[in-house]
Amino acid sequence: MDIASKLREMLNKAREYMQKKELAGDDLTKRPAYDPKLEALIPVLKKEIPLKAHAHRADDIFTAIRIADEFGLGLTLDHCTEGHLIVDAIAESGYPAIVGPSLASRSKDEVSLSDFKTPGILQKSGVTVALTTDHPVSRIQYLPLCAGLAAKEGMGAWGALRAITIDAARICRVDHRLGSLKVGKDADVVLYRGDPLEIASSVCMTIINGEIVWQSTEV
């Protein structure tokens, strides 16, 4: 509750600060004193960047949604560990979820319900879902493994691939460049020998900007 109160306080201050700047226009004598903390929140208030709410528990997820709605913000629900318990509310909110790290120990109370079933439940309810390893909690190299386990637990192979490619790019607002193979996008591609969601599959080629930067010597 204390964090939510402080966040509301800062957002209110930032909104007043932004409004005073806008009213002052080019008149520097009427502008409020420069405040770097409040300046940093202006892009959030203008929805140019999302509010990143790191929330595991259902009550904290509800709080993040309420604050985002109150101030008319963009929002990503990062971790969203108990999201499967309130899936209808998250789907209704329209906010995306970045789920994980699921490949980690349940080292604190708020992650006691961590489950690889969560991303699939959310995605099938219409929530845009990405997967995260929260590197270095789980190493980034294990992202395909996490996707494979999520696929096994109900997300399905196509849903899991989307969660680490195009849907992740959409949530990060870079899908105009990344996340799928399309004319005009960055030509960054990894080719696997086998299913990329299978732990035994290995990379055979890496392409960046259309150029082969690494290639396996294995036959």
mmCIF file with all atom_site columns, C-alpha atoms in Angstrom:
data_model
loop_
_atom_site.group_PDB
_atom_site.id
_atom_site.type_symbol
_atom_site.label_atom_id
_atom_site.label_alt_id
_atom_site.label_comp_id
_atom_site.label_asym_id
_atom_site.label_entity_id
_atom_site.label_seq_id
_atom_site.pdbx_PDB_ins_code
_atom_site.Cartn_x
_atom_site.Cartn_y
_atom_site.Cartn_z
_atom_site.occupancy
_atom_site.B_iso_or_equiv
_atom_site.pdbx_formal_charge
_atom_site.auth_seq_id
_atom_site.auth_comp_id
_atom_site.auth_asym_id
_atom_site.auth_atom_id
_atom_site.pdbx_PDB_model_num
ATOM 1   C CA . MET A 1 1   ? 0.000   0.000   0.000   1.00 0.00 ? 1   MET A CA 1
ATOM 2   C CA . ASP A 1 2   ? 2.843   2.363   0.795   1.00 0.00 ? 2   ASP A CA 1
ATOM 3   C CA . ILE A 1 3   ? 4.420   1.864   -2.650  1.00 0.00 ? 3   ILE A CA 1
ATOM 4   C CA . ALA A 1 4   ? 1.062   2.458   -4.368  1.00 0.00 ? 4   ALA A CA 1
ATOM 5   C CA . SER A 1 5   ? 0.581   5.642   -2.341  1.00 0.00 ? 5   SER A CA 1
ATOM 6   C CA . LYS A 1 6   ? 4.018   6.937   -3.237  1.00 0.00 ? 6   LYS A CA 1
ATOM 7   C CA . LEU A 1 7   ? 3.479   6.094   -6.908  1.00 0.00 ? 7   LEU A CA 1
ATOM 8   C CA . ARG A 1 8   ? 0.173   7.991   -6.971  1.00 0.00 ? 8   ARG A CA 1
ATOM 9   C CA . GLU A 1 9   ? 1.847   10.936  -5.243  1.00 0.00 ? 9   GLU A CA 1
ATOM 10  C CA . MET A 1 10  ? 4.658   11.058  -7.803  1.00 0.00 ? 10  MET A CA 1
ATOM 11  C CA . LEU A 1 11  ? 2.283   10.699  -10.746 1.00 0.00 ? 11  LEU A CA 1
ATOM 12  C CA . ASN A 1 12  ? 0.097   13.528  -9.426  1.00 0.00 ? 12  ASN A CA 1
ATOM 13  C CA . LYS A 1 13  ? 3.137   15.749  -8.968  1.00 0.00 ? 13  LYS A CA 1
ATOM 14  C CA . ALA A 1 14  ? 4.366   14.861  -12.448 1.00 0.00 ? 14  ALA A CA 1
ATOM 15  C CA . ARG A 1 15  ? 0.967   15.640  -13.984 1.00 0.00 ? 15  ARG A CA 1
ATOM 16  C CA . GLU A 1 16  ? 0.859   19.067  -12.288 1.00 0.00 ? 16  GLU A CA 1
ATOM 17  C CA . TYR A 1 17  ? 4.456   19.718  -13.348 1.00 0.00 ? 17  TYR A CA 1
ATOM 18  C CA . MET A 1 18  ? 3.672   18.748  -16.960 1.00 0.00 ? 18  MET A CA 1
ATOM 19  C CA . GLN A 1 19  ? 0.570   20.946  -17.047 1.00 0.00 ? 19  GLN A CA 1
ATOM 20  C CA . LYS A 1 20  ? 2.500   23.958  -15.732 1.00 0.00 ? 20  LYS A CA 1
ATOM 21  C CA . LYS A 1 21  ? 5.158   23.438  -18.397 1.00 0.00 ? 21  LYS A CA 1
ATOM 22  C CA . GLU A 1 22  ? 2.532   23.241  -21.116 1.00 0.00 ? 22  GLU A CA 1
ATOM 23  C CA . LEU A 1 23  ? 0.765   26.399  -19.896 1.00 0.00 ? 23  LEU A CA 1
ATOM 24  C CA . ALA A 1 24  ? 4.058   28.294  -19.733 1.00 0.00 ? 24  ALA A CA 1
ATOM 25  C CA . GLY A 1 25  ? 4.932   27.394  -23.314 1.00 0.00 ? 25  GLY A CA 1
ATOM 26  C CA . ASP A 1 26  ? 8.093   29.167  -24.444 1.00 0.00 ? 26  ASP A CA 1
ATOM 27  C CA . ASP A 1 27  ? 8.021   31.596  -21.516 1.00 0.00 ? 27  ASP A CA 1
ATOM 28  C CA . LEU A 1 28  ? 10.914  30.281  -19.422 1.00 0.00 ? 28  LEU A CA 1
ATOM 29  C CA . THR A 1 29  ? 10.084  32.662  -16.544 1.00 0.00 ? 29  THR A CA 1
ATOM 30  C CA . LYS A 1 30  ? 6.783   30.866  -15.965 1.00 0.00 ? 30  LYS A CA 1
ATOM 31  C CA . ARG A 1 31  ? 8.100   27.335  -16.218 1.00 0.00 ? 31  ARG A CA 1
ATOM 32  C CA . PRO A 1 32  ? 8.458   25.299  -13.018 1.00 0.00 ? 32  PRO A CA 1
ATOM 33  C CA . ALA A 1 33  ? 11.956  24.581  -11.728 1.00 0.00 ? 33  ALA A CA 1
ATOM 34  C CA . TYR A 1 34  ? 13.501  21.669  -13.593 1.00 0.00 ? 34  TYR A CA 1
ATOM 35  C CA . ASP A 1 35  ? 12.922  18.378  -11.762 1.00 0.00 ? 35  ASP A CA 1
ATOM 36  C CA . PRO A 1 36  ? 14.608  15.340  -13.353 1.00 0.00 ? 36  PRO A CA 1
ATOM 37  C CA . LYS A 1 37  ? 12.398  12.840  -11.490 1.00 0.00 ? 37  LYS A CA 1
ATOM 38  C CA . LEU A 1 38  ? 9.191   14.476  -12.696 1.00 0.00 ? 38  LEU A CA 1
ATOM 39  C CA . GLU A 1 39  ? 10.619  14.917  -16.210 1.00 0.00 ? 39  GLU A CA 1
ATOM 40  C CA . ALA A 1 40  ? 11.188  11.162  -16.353 1.00 0.00 ? 40  ALA A CA 1
ATOM 41  C CA . LEU A 1 41  ? 7.491   10.531  -15.696 1.00 0.00 ? 41  LEU A CA 1
ATOM 42  C CA . ILE A 1 42  ? 6.188   12.810  -18.463 1.00 0.00 ? 42  ILE A CA 1
ATOM 43  C CA . PRO A 1 43  ? 6.646   10.157  -21.212 1.00 0.00 ? 43  PRO A CA 1
ATOM 44  C CA . VAL A 1 44  ? 4.705   7.740   -18.971 1.00 0.00 ? 44  VAL A CA 1
ATOM 45  C CA . LEU A 1 45  ? 1.834   10.209  -18.552 1.00 0.00 ? 45  LEU A CA 1
ATOM 46  C CA . LYS A 1 46  ? 1.806   10.805  -22.308 1.00 0.00 ? 46  LYS A CA 1
ATOM 47  C CA . LYS A 1 47  ? 1.743   7.025   -22.941 1.00 0.00 ? 47  LYS A CA 1
ATOM 48  C CA . GLU A 1 48  ? 4.964   7.297   -24.929 1.00 0.00 ? 48  GLU A CA 1
ATOM 49  C CA . ILE A 1 49  ? 6.407   4.566   -22.708 1.00 0.00 ? 49  ILE A CA 1
ATOM 50  C CA . PRO A 1 50  ? 4.493   2.159   -20.443 1.00 0.00 ? 50  PRO A CA 1
ATOM 51  C CA . LEU A 1 51  ? 4.430   2.012   -16.681 1.00 0.00 ? 51  LEU A CA 1
ATOM 52  C CA . LYS A 1 52  ? 6.327   -1.178  -15.817 1.00 0.00 ? 52  LYS A CA 1
ATOM 53  C CA . ALA A 1 53  ? 4.538   -2.765  -12.870 1.00 0.00 ? 53  ALA A CA 1
ATOM 54  C CA . HIS A 1 54  ? 6.543   -5.574  -11.313 1.00 0.00 ? 54  HIS A CA 1
ATOM 55  C CA . ALA A 1 55  ? 3.752   -7.476  -9.583  1.00 0.00 ? 55  ALA A CA 1
ATOM 56  C CA . HIS A 1 56  ? 3.556   -11.113 -8.534  1.00 0.00 ? 56  HIS A CA 1
ATOM 57  C CA . ARG A 1 57  ? 0.476   -11.276 -6.307  1.00 0.00 ? 57  ARG A CA 1
ATOM 58  C CA . ALA A 1 58  ? -3.105  -10.854 -7.485  1.00 0.00 ? 58  ALA A CA 1
ATOM 59  C CA . ASP A 1 59  ? -3.751  -7.892  -5.152  1.00 0.00 ? 59  ASP A CA 1
ATOM 60  C CA . ASP A 1 60  ? -0.676  -6.076  -6.468  1.00 0.00 ? 60  ASP A CA 1
ATOM 61  C CA . ILE A 1 61  ? -1.753  -6.745  -10.069 1.00 0.00 ? 61  ILE A CA 1
ATOM 62  C CA . PHE A 1 62  ? -5.189  -5.269  -9.282  1.00 0.00 ? 62  PHE A CA 1
ATOM 63  C CA . THR A 1 63  ? -3.498  -2.201  -7.753  1.00 0.00 ? 63  THR A CA 1
ATOM 64  C CA . ALA A 1 64  ? -1.313  -1.672  -10.827 1.00 0.00 ? 64  ALA A CA 1
ATOM 65  C CA . ILE A 1 65  ? -4.356  -1.879  -13.107 1.00 0.00 ? 65  ILE A CA 1
ATOM 66  C CA . ARG A 1 66  ? -6.289  0.621   -10.974 1.00 0.00 ? 66  ARG A CA 1
ATOM 67  C CA . ILE A 1 67  ? -3.434  3.139   -11.025 1.00 0.00 ? 67  ILE A CA 1
ATOM 68  C CA . ALA A 1 68  ? -2.921  2.784   -14.773 1.00 0.00 ? 68  ALA A CA 1
ATOM 69  C CA . ASP A 1 69  ? -6.651  3.312   -15.359 1.00 0.00 ? 69  ASP A CA 1
ATOM 70  C CA . GLU A 1 70  ? -6.759  6.245   -12.953 1.00 0.00 ? 70  GLU A CA 1
ATOM 71  C CA . PHE A 1 71  ? -4.014  8.137   -14.793 1.00 0.00 ? 71  PHE A CA 1
ATOM 72  C CA . GLY A 1 72  ? -4.766  6.842   -18.290 1.00 0.00 ? 72  GLY A CA 1
ATOM 73  C CA . LEU A 1 73  ? -1.393  5.139   -18.662 1.00 0.00 ? 73  LEU A CA 1
ATOM 74  C CA . GLY A 1 74  ? 0.038   2.347   -20.738 1.00 0.00 ? 74  GLY A CA 1
ATOM 75  C CA . LEU A 1 75  ? 1.005   -0.603  -18.541 1.00 0.00 ? 75  LEU A CA 1
ATOM 76  C CA . THR A 1 76  ? 2.836   -3.900  -18.668 1.00 0.00 ? 76  THR A CA 1
ATOM 77  C CA . LEU A 1 77  ? 2.253   -6.453  -15.925 1.00 0.00 ? 77  LEU A CA 1
ATOM 78  C CA . ASP A 1 78  ? 5.723   -7.838  -15.341 1.00 0.00 ? 78  ASP A CA 1
ATOM 79  C CA . HIS A 1 79  ? 6.016   -11.253 -13.612 1.00 0.00 ? 79  HIS A CA 1
ATOM 80  C CA . CYS A 1 80  ? 2.210   -11.618 -13.232 1.00 0.00 ? 80  CYS A CA 1
ATOM 81  C CA . THR A 1 81  ? 2.819   -14.786 -11.207 1.00 0.00 ? 81  THR A CA 1
ATOM 82  C CA . GLU A 1 82  ? -0.749  -15.071 -9.891  1.00 0.00 ? 82  GLU A CA 1
ATOM 83  C CA . GLY A 1 83  ? -2.276  -13.840 -13.133 1.00 0.00 ? 83  GLY A CA 1
ATOM 84  C CA . HIS A 1 84  ? -4.044  -17.168 -13.682 1.00 0.00 ? 84  HIS A CA 1
ATOM 85  C CA . LEU A 1 85  ? -6.114  -16.479 -10.547 1.00 0.00 ? 85  LEU A CA 1
ATOM 86  C CA . ILE A 1 86  ? -7.551  -13.228 -11.960 1.00 0.00 ? 86  ILE A CA 1
ATOM 87  C CA . VAL A 1 87  ? -7.346  -13.951 -15.663 1.00 0.00 ? 87  VAL A CA 1
ATOM 88  C CA . ASP A 1 88  ? -10.744 -12.413 -16.507 1.00 0.00 ? 88  ASP A CA 1
ATOM 89  C CA . ALA A 1 89  ? -9.834  -9.092  -14.885 1.00 0.00 ? 89  ALA A CA 1
ATOM 90  C CA . ILE A 1 90  ? -6.488  -8.946  -16.709 1.00 0.00 ? 90  ILE A CA 1
ATOM 91  C CA . ALA A 1 91  ? -8.112  -9.786  -20.031 1.00 0.00 ? 91  ALA A CA 1
ATOM 92  C CA . GLU A 1 92  ? -10.755 -7.114  -19.471 1.00 0.00 ? 92  GLU A CA 1
ATOM 93  C CA . SER A 1 93  ? -8.099  -4.517  -18.629 1.00 0.00 ? 93  SER A CA 1
ATOM 94  C CA . GLY A 1 94  ? -6.416  -4.993  -22.002 1.00 0.00 ? 94  GLY A CA 1
ATOM 95  C CA . TYR A 1 95  ? -2.941  -4.731  -20.516 1.00 0.00 ? 95  TYR A CA 1
ATOM 96  C CA . PRO A 1 96  ? -0.239  -7.212  -21.607 1.00 0.00 ? 96  PRO A CA 1
ATOM 97  C CA . ALA A 1 97  ? 1.618   -9.581  -19.286 1.00 0.00 ? 97  ALA A CA 1
ATOM 98  C CA . ILE A 1 98  ? 5.315   -10.467 -19.227 1.00 0.00 ? 98  ILE A CA 1
ATOM 99  C CA . VAL A 1 99  ? 5.296   -13.752 -17.315 1.00 0.00 ? 99  VAL A CA 1
ATOM 100 C CA . GLY A 1 100 ? 8.238   -15.194 -15.420 1.00 0.00 ? 100 GLY A CA 1
ATOM 101 C CA . PRO A 1 101 ? 10.745  -16.156 -14.256 1.00 0.00 ? 101 PRO A CA 1
ATOM 102 C CA . SER A 1 102 ? 9.036   -19.520 -13.980 1.00 0.00 ? 102 SER A CA 1
ATOM 103 C CA . LEU A 1 103 ? 12.318  -21.456 -14.159 1.00 0.00 ? 103 LEU A CA 1
ATOM 104 C CA . ALA A 1 104 ? 13.364  -20.362 -10.675 1.00 0.00 ? 104 ALA A CA 1
ATOM 105 C CA . SER A 1 105 ? 12.959  -21.438 -7.070  1.00 0.00 ? 105 SER A CA 1
ATOM 106 C CA . ARG A 1 106 ? 9.922   -20.322 -5.092  1.00 0.00 ? 106 ARG A CA 1
ATOM 107 C CA . SER A 1 107 ? 12.176  -18.349 -2.788  1.00 0.00 ? 107 SER A CA 1
ATOM 108 C CA . LYS A 1 108 ? 9.564   -15.889 -1.465  1.00 0.00 ? 108 LYS A CA 1
ATOM 109 C CA . ASP A 1 109 ? 5.876   -15.960 -0.574  1.00 0.00 ? 109 ASP A CA 1
ATOM 110 C CA . GLU A 1 110 ? 4.710   -13.941 -3.575  1.00 0.00 ? 110 GLU A CA 1
ATOM 111 C CA . VAL A 1 111 ? 6.032   -16.547 -6.036  1.00 0.00 ? 111 VAL A CA 1
ATOM 112 C CA . SER A 1 112 ? 4.683   -19.596 -4.196  1.00 0.00 ? 112 SER A CA 1
ATOM 113 C CA . LEU A 1 113 ? 2.068   -20.114 -6.949  1.00 0.00 ? 113 LEU A CA 1
ATOM 114 C CA . SER A 1 114 ? 4.517   -19.807 -9.840  1.00 0.00 ? 114 SER A CA 1
ATOM 115 C CA . ASP A 1 115 ? 3.469   -22.197 -12.600 1.00 0.00 ? 115 ASP A CA 1
ATOM 116 C CA . PHE A 1 116 ? 4.311   -22.728 -16.266 1.00 0.00 ? 116 PHE A CA 1
ATOM 117 C CA . LYS A 1 117 ? 0.547   -23.010 -16.879 1.00 0.00 ? 117 LYS A CA 1
ATOM 118 C CA . THR A 1 118 ? 0.035   -19.290 -16.193 1.00 0.00 ? 118 THR A CA 1
ATOM 119 C CA . PRO A 1 119 ? 1.140   -17.860 -19.574 1.00 0.00 ? 119 PRO A CA 1
ATOM 120 C CA . GLY A 1 120 ? -1.056  -20.280 -21.513 1.00 0.00 ? 120 GLY A CA 1
ATOM 121 C CA . ILE A 1 121 ? -4.116  -19.529 -19.365 1.00 0.00 ? 121 ILE A CA 1
ATOM 122 C CA . LEU A 1 122 ? -3.624  -15.797 -19.876 1.00 0.00 ? 122 LEU A CA 1
ATOM 123 C CA . GLN A 1 123 ? -2.941  -16.060 -23.609 1.00 0.00 ? 123 GLN A CA 1
ATOM 124 C CA . LYS A 1 124 ? -5.992  -18.227 -24.259 1.00 0.00 ? 124 LYS A CA 1
ATOM 125 C CA . SER A 1 125 ? -8.120  -15.591 -22.524 1.00 0.00 ? 125 SER A CA 1
ATOM 126 C CA . GLY A 1 126 ? -6.977  -12.934 -24.973 1.00 0.00 ? 126 GLY A CA 1
ATOM 127 C CA . VAL A 1 127 ? -4.094  -11.414 -23.022 1.00 0.00 ? 127 VAL A CA 1
ATOM 128 C CA . THR A 1 128 ? -0.982  -10.520 -25.031 1.00 0.00 ? 128 THR A CA 1
ATOM 129 C CA . VAL A 1 129 ? 1.759   -12.523 -23.301 1.00 0.00 ? 129 VAL A CA 1
ATOM 130 C CA . ALA A 1 130 ? 5.544   -12.531 -23.394 1.00 0.00 ? 130 ALA A CA 1
ATOM 131 C CA . LEU A 1 131 ? 7.876   -14.780 -21.429 1.00 0.00 ? 131 LEU A CA 1
ATOM 132 C CA . THR A 1 132 ? 10.829  -13.572 -19.386 1.00 0.00 ? 132 THR A CA 1
ATOM 133 C CA . THR A 1 133 ? 13.688  -15.311 -17.602 1.00 0.00 ? 133 THR A CA 1
ATOM 134 C CA . ASP A 1 134 ? 14.315  -12.139 -15.568 1.00 0.00 ? 134 ASP A CA 1
ATOM 135 C CA . HIS A 1 135 ? 18.024  -12.587 -16.326 1.00 0.00 ? 135 HIS A CA 1
ATOM 136 C CA . PRO A 1 136 ? 20.112  -13.304 -14.312 1.00 0.00 ? 136 PRO A CA 1
ATOM 137 C CA . VAL A 1 137 ? 17.461  -14.917 -12.076 1.00 0.00 ? 137 VAL A CA 1
ATOM 138 C CA . SER A 1 138 ? 17.280  -17.516 -14.834 1.00 0.00 ? 138 SER A CA 1
ATOM 139 C CA . ARG A 1 139 ? 19.834  -17.018 -17.598 1.00 0.00 ? 139 ARG A CA 1
ATOM 140 C CA . ILE A 1 140 ? 18.595  -15.540 -20.880 1.00 0.00 ? 140 ILE A CA 1
ATOM 141 C CA . GLN A 1 141 ? 19.955  -18.605 -22.712 1.00 0.00 ? 141 GLN A CA 1
ATOM 142 C CA . TYR A 1 142 ? 17.127  -20.606 -21.122 1.00 0.00 ? 142 TYR A CA 1
ATOM 143 C CA . LEU A 1 143 ? 14.330  -18.568 -22.718 1.00 0.00 ? 143 LEU A CA 1
ATOM 144 C CA . PRO A 1 144 ? 13.632  -21.255 -25.398 1.00 0.00 ? 144 PRO A CA 1
ATOM 145 C CA . LEU A 1 145 ? 13.539  -23.866 -22.624 1.00 0.00 ? 145 LEU A CA 1
ATOM 146 C CA . CYS A 1 146 ? 10.996  -21.751 -20.706 1.00 0.00 ? 146 CYS A CA 1
ATOM 147 C CA . ALA A 1 147 ? 8.944   -21.445 -23.876 1.00 0.00 ? 147 ALA A CA 1
ATOM 148 C CA . GLY A 1 148 ? 9.080   -25.208 -24.356 1.00 0.00 ? 148 GLY A CA 1
ATOM 149 C CA . LEU A 1 149 ? 7.862   -25.827 -20.804 1.00 0.00 ? 149 LEU A CA 1
ATOM 150 C CA . ALA A 1 150 ? 5.068   -23.264 -21.249 1.00 0.00 ? 150 ALA A CA 1
ATOM 151 C CA . ALA A 1 151 ? 4.081   -24.997 -24.492 1.00 0.00 ? 151 ALA A CA 1
ATOM 152 C CA . LYS A 1 152 ? 3.989   -28.341 -22.684 1.00 0.00 ? 152 LYS A CA 1
ATOM 153 C CA . GLU A 1 153 ? 1.806   -26.879 -19.904 1.00 0.00 ? 153 GLU A CA 1
ATOM 154 C CA . GLY A 1 154 ? -0.964  -25.675 -22.200 1.00 0.00 ? 154 GLY A CA 1
ATOM 155 C CA . MET A 1 155 ? 0.373   -22.739 -24.197 1.00 0.00 ? 155 MET A CA 1
ATOM 156 C CA . GLY A 1 156 ? 1.081   -24.848 -27.254 1.00 0.00 ? 156 GLY A CA 1
ATOM 157 C CA . ALA A 1 157 ? 4.084   -24.551 -29.551 1.00 0.00 ? 157 ALA A CA 1
ATOM 158 C CA . TRP A 1 158 ? 2.739   -21.685 -31.670 1.00 0.00 ? 158 TRP A CA 1
ATOM 159 C CA . GLY A 1 159 ? 1.586   -19.705 -28.633 1.00 0.00 ? 159 GLY A CA 1
ATOM 160 C CA . ALA A 1 160 ? 4.953   -20.169 -26.925 1.00 0.00 ? 160 ALA A CA 1
ATOM 161 C CA . LEU A 1 161 ? 6.867   -19.094 -30.045 1.00 0.00 ? 161 LEU A CA 1
ATOM 162 C CA . ARG A 1 162 ? 4.709   -15.970 -30.273 1.00 0.00 ? 162 ARG A CA 1
ATOM 163 C CA . ALA A 1 163 ? 5.456   -15.213 -26.623 1.00 0.00 ? 163 ALA A CA 1
ATOM 164 C CA . ILE A 1 164 ? 9.199   -15.004 -27.320 1.00 0.00 ? 164 ILE A CA 1
ATOM 165 C CA . THR A 1 165 ? 8.964   -13.364 -30.752 1.00 0.00 ? 165 THR A CA 1
ATOM 166 C CA . ILE A 1 166 ? 6.174   -11.199 -32.182 1.00 0.00 ? 166 ILE A CA 1
ATOM 167 C CA . ASP A 1 167 ? 4.079   -10.775 -29.022 1.00 0.00 ? 167 ASP A CA 1
ATOM 168 C CA . ALA A 1 168 ? 7.172   -9.871  -27.009 1.00 0.00 ? 168 ALA A CA 1
ATOM 169 C CA . ALA A 1 169 ? 8.058   -7.330  -29.703 1.00 0.00 ? 169 ALA A CA 1
ATOM 170 C CA . ARG A 1 170 ? 4.522   -5.881  -29.583 1.00 0.00 ? 170 ARG A CA 1
ATOM 171 C CA . ILE A 1 171 ? 4.704   -5.421  -25.820 1.00 0.00 ? 171 ILE A CA 1
ATOM 172 C CA . CYS A 1 172 ? 8.094   -3.701  -26.177 1.00 0.00 ? 172 CYS A CA 1
ATOM 173 C CA . ARG A 1 173 ? 6.675   -1.573  -29.018 1.00 0.00 ? 173 ARG A CA 1
ATOM 174 C CA . VAL A 1 174 ? 9.329   -2.669  -31.500 1.00 0.00 ? 174 VAL A CA 1
ATOM 175 C CA . ASP A 1 175 ? 7.190   -4.992  -33.617 1.00 0.00 ? 175 ASP A CA 1
ATOM 176 C CA . HIS A 1 176 ? 7.645   -2.617  -36.580 1.00 0.00 ? 176 HIS A CA 1
ATOM 177 C CA . ARG A 1 177 ? 11.257  -3.849  -36.618 1.00 0.00 ? 177 ARG A CA 1
ATOM 178 C CA . LEU A 1 178 ? 11.425  -7.147  -34.758 1.00 0.00 ? 178 LEU A CA 1
ATOM 179 C CA . GLY A 1 179 ? 9.485   -10.276 -33.907 1.00 0.00 ? 179 GLY A CA 1
ATOM 180 C CA . SER A 1 180 ? 8.599   -11.682 -37.339 1.00 0.00 ? 180 SER A CA 1
ATOM 181 C CA . LEU A 1 181 ? 9.962   -12.181 -40.836 1.00 0.00 ? 181 LEU A CA 1
ATOM 182 C CA . LYS A 1 182 ? 8.626   -9.414  -43.053 1.00 0.00 ? 182 LYS A CA 1
ATOM 183 C CA . VAL A 1 183 ? 9.956   -7.103  -45.760 1.00 0.00 ? 183 VAL A CA 1
ATOM 184 C CA . GLY A 1 184 ? 11.313  -3.945  -44.151 1.00 0.00 ? 184 GLY A CA 1
ATOM 185 C CA . LYS A 1 185 ? 12.014  -5.448  -40.733 1.00 0.00 ? 185 LYS A CA 1
ATOM 186 C CA . ASP A 1 186 ? 15.448  -6.137  -39.274 1.00 0.00 ? 186 ASP A CA 1
ATOM 187 C CA . ALA A 1 187 ? 16.735  -9.350  -40.834 1.00 0.00 ? 187 ALA A CA 1
ATOM 188 C CA . ASP A 1 188 ? 17.764  -10.931 -37.521 1.00 0.00 ? 188 ASP A CA 1
ATOM 189 C CA . VAL A 1 189 ? 17.190  -14.680 -37.686 1.00 0.00 ? 189 VAL A CA 1
ATOM 190 C CA . VAL A 1 190 ? 18.344  -17.751 -35.790 1.00 0.00 ? 190 VAL A CA 1
ATOM 191 C CA . LEU A 1 191 ? 18.115  -21.105 -37.561 1.00 0.00 ? 191 LEU A CA 1
ATOM 192 C CA . TYR A 1 192 ? 17.905  -24.270 -35.468 1.00 0.00 ? 192 TYR A CA 1
ATOM 193 C CA . ARG A 1 193 ? 18.731  -27.845 -36.227 1.00 0.00 ? 193 ARG A CA 1
ATOM 194 C CA . GLY A 1 194 ? 15.428  -29.193 -34.982 1.00 0.00 ? 194 GLY A CA 1
ATOM 195 C CA . ASP A 1 195 ? 12.526  -27.665 -33.032 1.00 0.00 ? 195 ASP A CA 1
ATOM 196 C CA . PRO A 1 196 ? 13.734  -24.500 -31.206 1.00 0.00 ? 196 PRO A CA 1
ATOM 197 C CA . LEU A 1 197 ? 11.539  -25.418 -28.233 1.00 0.00 ? 197 LEU A CA 1
ATOM 198 C CA . GLU A 1 198 ? 13.252  -28.797 -27.823 1.00 0.00 ? 198 GLU A CA 1
ATOM 199 C CA . ILE A 1 199 ? 16.166  -28.731 -25.391 1.00 0.00 ? 199 ILE A CA 1
ATOM 200 C CA . ALA A 1 200 ? 18.321  -30.998 -27.604 1.00 0.00 ? 200 ALA A CA 1
ATOM 201 C CA . SER A 1 201 ? 18.033  -28.718 -30.661 1.00 0.00 ? 201 SER A CA 1
ATOM 202 C CA . SER A 1 202 ? 21.112  -26.678 -31.529 1.00 0.00 ? 202 SER A CA 1
ATOM 203 C CA . VAL A 1 203 ? 21.666  -23.441 -33.432 1.00 0.00 ? 203 VAL A CA 1
ATOM 204 C CA . CYS A 1 204 ? 23.089  -23.925 -36.909 1.00 0.00 ? 204 CYS A CA 1
ATOM 205 C CA . MET A 1 205 ? 23.137  -20.308 -38.136 1.00 0.00 ? 205 MET A CA 1
ATOM 206 C CA . THR A 1 206 ? 22.759  -16.751 -36.801 1.00 0.00 ? 206 THR A CA 1
ATOM 207 C CA . ILE A 1 207 ? 21.905  -13.876 -39.152 1.00 0.00 ? 207 ILE A CA 1
ATOM 208 C CA . ILE A 1 208 ? 22.006  -10.189 -38.150 1.00 0.00 ? 208 ILE A CA 1
ATOM 209 C CA . ASN A 1 209 ? 20.883  -7.447  -40.528 1.00 0.00 ? 209 ASN A CA 1
ATOM 210 C CA . GLY A 1 210 ? 20.780  -10.018 -43.305 1.00 0.00 ? 210 GLY A CA 1
ATOM 211 C CA . GLU A 1 211 ? 24.400  -11.069 -42.807 1.00 0.00 ? 211 GLU A CA 1
ATOM 212 C CA . ILE A 1 212 ? 25.502  -14.485 -41.558 1.00 0.00 ? 212 ILE A CA 1
ATOM 213 C CA . VAL A 1 213 ? 27.526  -13.753 -38.416 1.00 0.00 ? 213 VAL A CA 1
ATOM 214 C CA . TRP A 1 214 ? 27.898  -17.327 -37.172 1.00 0.00 ? 214 TRP A CA 1
ATOM 215 C CA . GLN A 1 215 ? 27.484  -20.749 -38.701 1.00 0.00 ? 215 GLN A CA 1
ATOM 216 C CA . SER A 1 216 ? 27.915  -24.173 -37.169 1.00 0.00 ? 216 SER A CA 1
ATOM 217 C CA . THR A 1 217 ? 30.641  -26.386 -38.582 1.00 0.00 ? 217 THR A CA 1
ATOM 218 C CA . GLU A 1 218 ? 28.701  -29.525 -37.667 1.00 0.00 ? 218 GLU A CA 1
ATOM 219 C CA . VAL A 1 219 ? 27.376  -31.580 -40.557 1.00 0.00 ? 219 VAL A CA 1
#
